[in-house]
Amino acid sequence: MTLEDIKAAVDAGQTVHWANVGYVVHKDRLGQYLITYVPNGSCIGLTDREGHRLNGKEAEFFIARPEGGSENSGRQSRPDGQGRRVALGGAGAFSLGRQL
């Protein structure tokens, strides 16, 4: 997904994940797009400080499937079927508390 695709999906109320379903992209009350590791609340910006380069590869972002929407409804994964293990919180992540 491109940066524009990700922002449009989040703005439309869709759930966008990065790398795996533990990471959710959301927009905070200040209008910043963030990637949050849900189990511990660690966050990182969706992009670099200039807002141009994603903090992740475009292919690693995906929209969650609706429940019951596929034969694999109990398990969500990347659309290309590739899983990826990522260190908790990701590189450079910091805790901002629960902002979701």
PDB file of C-alpha atoms in Angstrom, residues 6-99:
ATOM      1  CA  ILE A   6      -2.842   3.898   3.945  1.00  0.00           C
ATOM      2  CA  LYS A   7      -4.054   7.363   4.955  1.00  0.00           C
ATOM      3  CA  ALA A   8      -7.222   7.033   2.859  1.00  0.00           C
ATOM      4  CA  ALA A   9      -8.031   3.638   4.385  1.00  0.00           C
ATOM      5  CA  VAL A  10      -7.466   4.885   7.949  1.00  0.00           C
ATOM      6  CA  ASP A  11      -9.577   7.983   7.251  1.00  0.00           C
ATOM      7  CA  ALA A  12     -12.334   5.726   5.865  1.00  0.00           C
ATOM      8  CA  GLY A  13     -12.388   3.741   9.114  1.00  0.00           C
ATOM      9  CA  GLN A  14     -10.651   0.627   7.809  1.00  0.00           C
ATOM     10  CA  THR A  15      -8.158  -1.199  10.014  1.00  0.00           C
ATOM     11  CA  VAL A  16      -4.680  -1.042   8.497  1.00  0.00           C
ATOM     12  CA  HIS A  17      -1.897  -3.246   9.841  1.00  0.00           C
ATOM     13  CA  TRP A  18       1.858  -3.174   9.376  1.00  0.00           C
ATOM     14  CA  ALA A  19       3.841  -6.425   9.190  1.00  0.00           C
ATOM     15  CA  ASN A  20       1.310  -8.398  11.303  1.00  0.00           C
ATOM     16  CA  VAL A  21      -1.997  -7.874  13.073  1.00  0.00           C
ATOM     17  CA  GLY A  22      -0.250  -6.742  16.264  1.00  0.00           C
ATOM     18  CA  TYR A  23       0.614  -3.429  14.605  1.00  0.00           C
ATOM     19  CA  VAL A  24      -2.248  -1.034  13.794  1.00  0.00           C
ATOM     20  CA  VAL A  25      -2.037   2.252  11.906  1.00  0.00           C
ATOM     21  CA  HIS A  26      -4.249   4.991  13.314  1.00  0.00           C
ATOM     22  CA  LYS A  27      -4.669   8.754  13.331  1.00  0.00           C
ATOM     23  CA  ASP A  28      -4.391  10.461  16.708  1.00  0.00           C
ATOM     24  CA  ARG A  29      -6.336  13.503  17.880  1.00  0.00           C
ATOM     25  CA  LEU A  30      -3.531  15.771  16.621  1.00  0.00           C
ATOM     26  CA  GLY A  31      -3.909  14.407  13.092  1.00  0.00           C
ATOM     27  CA  GLN A  32      -0.696  12.363  13.190  1.00  0.00           C
ATOM     28  CA  TYR A  33      -0.644   8.918  11.588  1.00  0.00           C
ATOM     29  CA  LEU A  34       1.000   6.414  13.927  1.00  0.00           C
ATOM     30  CA  ILE A  35       1.840   2.721  13.979  1.00  0.00           C
ATOM     31  CA  THR A  36       1.008   1.228  17.384  1.00  0.00           C
ATOM     32  CA  TYR A  37       2.034  -2.173  18.688  1.00  0.00           C
ATOM     33  CA  VAL A  38      -1.263  -2.953  20.385  1.00  0.00           C
ATOM     34  CA  PRO A  39      -0.079  -5.382  23.121  1.00  0.00           C
ATOM     35  CA  ASN A  40       2.138  -2.768  24.807  1.00  0.00           C
ATOM     36  CA  GLY A  41       1.062   0.585  23.291  1.00  0.00           C
ATOM     37  CA  SER A  42       4.459   1.433  21.772  1.00  0.00           C
ATOM     38  CA  CYS A  43       4.156   3.860  18.859  1.00  0.00           C
ATOM     39  CA  ILE A  44       6.198   5.108  15.943  1.00  0.00           C
ATOM     40  CA  GLY A  45       5.225   7.612  13.280  1.00  0.00           C
ATOM     41  CA  LEU A  46       3.886   6.222  10.015  1.00  0.00           C
ATOM     42  CA  THR A  47       6.504   8.256   8.138  1.00  0.00           C
ATOM     43  CA  ASP A  48       9.814  10.024   8.601  1.00  0.00           C
ATOM     44  CA  ARG A  49       9.751  13.524  10.125  1.00  0.00           C
ATOM     45  CA  GLU A  50       9.253  15.151   6.740  1.00  0.00           C
ATOM     46  CA  GLY A  51       6.197  12.961   6.158  1.00  0.00           C
ATOM     47  CA  HIS A  52       7.428  11.502   2.867  1.00  0.00           C
ATOM     48  CA  ARG A  53       9.015   8.099   3.557  1.00  0.00           C
ATOM     49  CA  LEU A  54       7.105   5.249   5.211  1.00  0.00           C
ATOM     50  CA  ASN A  55       8.569   3.616   8.322  1.00  0.00           C
ATOM     51  CA  GLY A  56       8.157   0.235   6.674  1.00  0.00           C
ATOM     52  CA  LYS A  57       7.882  -1.174   3.170  1.00  0.00           C
ATOM     53  CA  GLU A  58       4.713  -0.560   1.156  1.00  0.00           C
ATOM     54  CA  ALA A  59       4.243  -4.333   0.769  1.00  0.00           C
ATOM     55  CA  GLU A  60       4.151  -4.767   4.569  1.00  0.00           C
ATOM     56  CA  PHE A  61       0.948  -2.721   5.050  1.00  0.00           C
ATOM     57  CA  PHE A  62      -2.441  -4.360   4.605  1.00  0.00           C
ATOM     58  CA  ILE A  63      -6.110  -3.858   5.433  1.00  0.00           C
ATOM     59  CA  ALA A  64      -7.718  -6.279   7.876  1.00  0.00           C
ATOM     60  CA  ARG A  65     -10.251  -8.628   6.395  1.00  0.00           C
ATOM     61  CA  PRO A  66     -13.792  -8.327   7.758  1.00  0.00           C
ATOM     62  CA  GLU A  67     -14.705 -11.101  10.186  1.00  0.00           C
ATOM     63  CA  GLY A  68     -16.258 -14.046   8.376  1.00  0.00           C
ATOM     64  CA  GLY A  69     -15.168 -12.527   5.056  1.00  0.00           C
ATOM     65  CA  SER A  70     -12.919 -15.398   3.993  1.00  0.00           C
ATOM     66  CA  GLU A  71     -12.266 -19.056   4.492  1.00  0.00           C
ATOM     67  CA  ASN A  72      -9.402 -18.036   6.789  1.00  0.00           C
ATOM     68  CA  SER A  73     -11.582 -15.815   8.973  1.00  0.00           C
ATOM     69  CA  GLY A  74     -10.009 -16.767  12.293  1.00  0.00           C
ATOM     70  CA  ARG A  75      -6.522 -15.790  11.193  1.00  0.00           C
ATOM     71  CA  GLN A  76      -5.393 -12.599   9.499  1.00  0.00           C
ATOM     72  CA  SER A  77      -2.186 -12.385   7.537  1.00  0.00           C
ATOM     73  CA  ARG A  78      -0.516 -10.300   4.886  1.00  0.00           C
ATOM     74  CA  PRO A  79      -2.187 -10.557   1.479  1.00  0.00           C
ATOM     75  CA  ASP A  80       0.923 -12.180  -0.021  1.00  0.00           C
ATOM     76  CA  GLY A  81       0.760 -14.911   2.631  1.00  0.00           C
ATOM     77  CA  GLN A  82       4.171 -14.017   4.001  1.00  0.00           C
ATOM     78  CA  GLY A  83       4.531 -13.714   7.749  1.00  0.00           C
ATOM     79  CA  ARG A  84       7.228 -11.623   9.347  1.00  0.00           C
ATOM     80  CA  ARG A  85       8.562 -11.578  12.861  1.00  0.00           C
ATOM     81  CA  VAL A  86       9.261  -8.086  14.161  1.00  0.00           C
ATOM     82  CA  ALA A  87      10.849  -7.131  17.470  1.00  0.00           C
ATOM     83  CA  LEU A  88       8.364  -5.836  20.021  1.00  0.00           C
ATOM     84  CA  GLY A  89       7.730  -2.162  19.498  1.00  0.00           C
ATOM     85  CA  GLY A  90       9.884  -2.027  16.376  1.00  0.00           C
ATOM     86  CA  ALA A  91      13.090  -0.088  15.977  1.00  0.00           C
ATOM     87  CA  GLY A  92      12.904   3.355  17.507  1.00  0.00           C
ATOM     88  CA  ALA A  93       9.470   2.810  19.023  1.00  0.00           C
ATOM     89  CA  PHE A  94       8.534   4.638  22.175  1.00  0.00           C
ATOM     90  CA  SER A  95       5.561   4.500  24.473  1.00  0.00           C
ATOM     91  CA  LEU A  96       2.978   7.235  24.260  1.00  0.00           C
ATOM     92  CA  GLY A  97       0.461   5.405  26.397  1.00  0.00           C
ATOM     93  CA  ARG A  98      -2.861   4.208  25.078  1.00  0.00           C
ATOM     94  CA  GLN A  99      -3.966   6.613  22.352  1.00  0.00           C
TER      95      GLN A  99
END
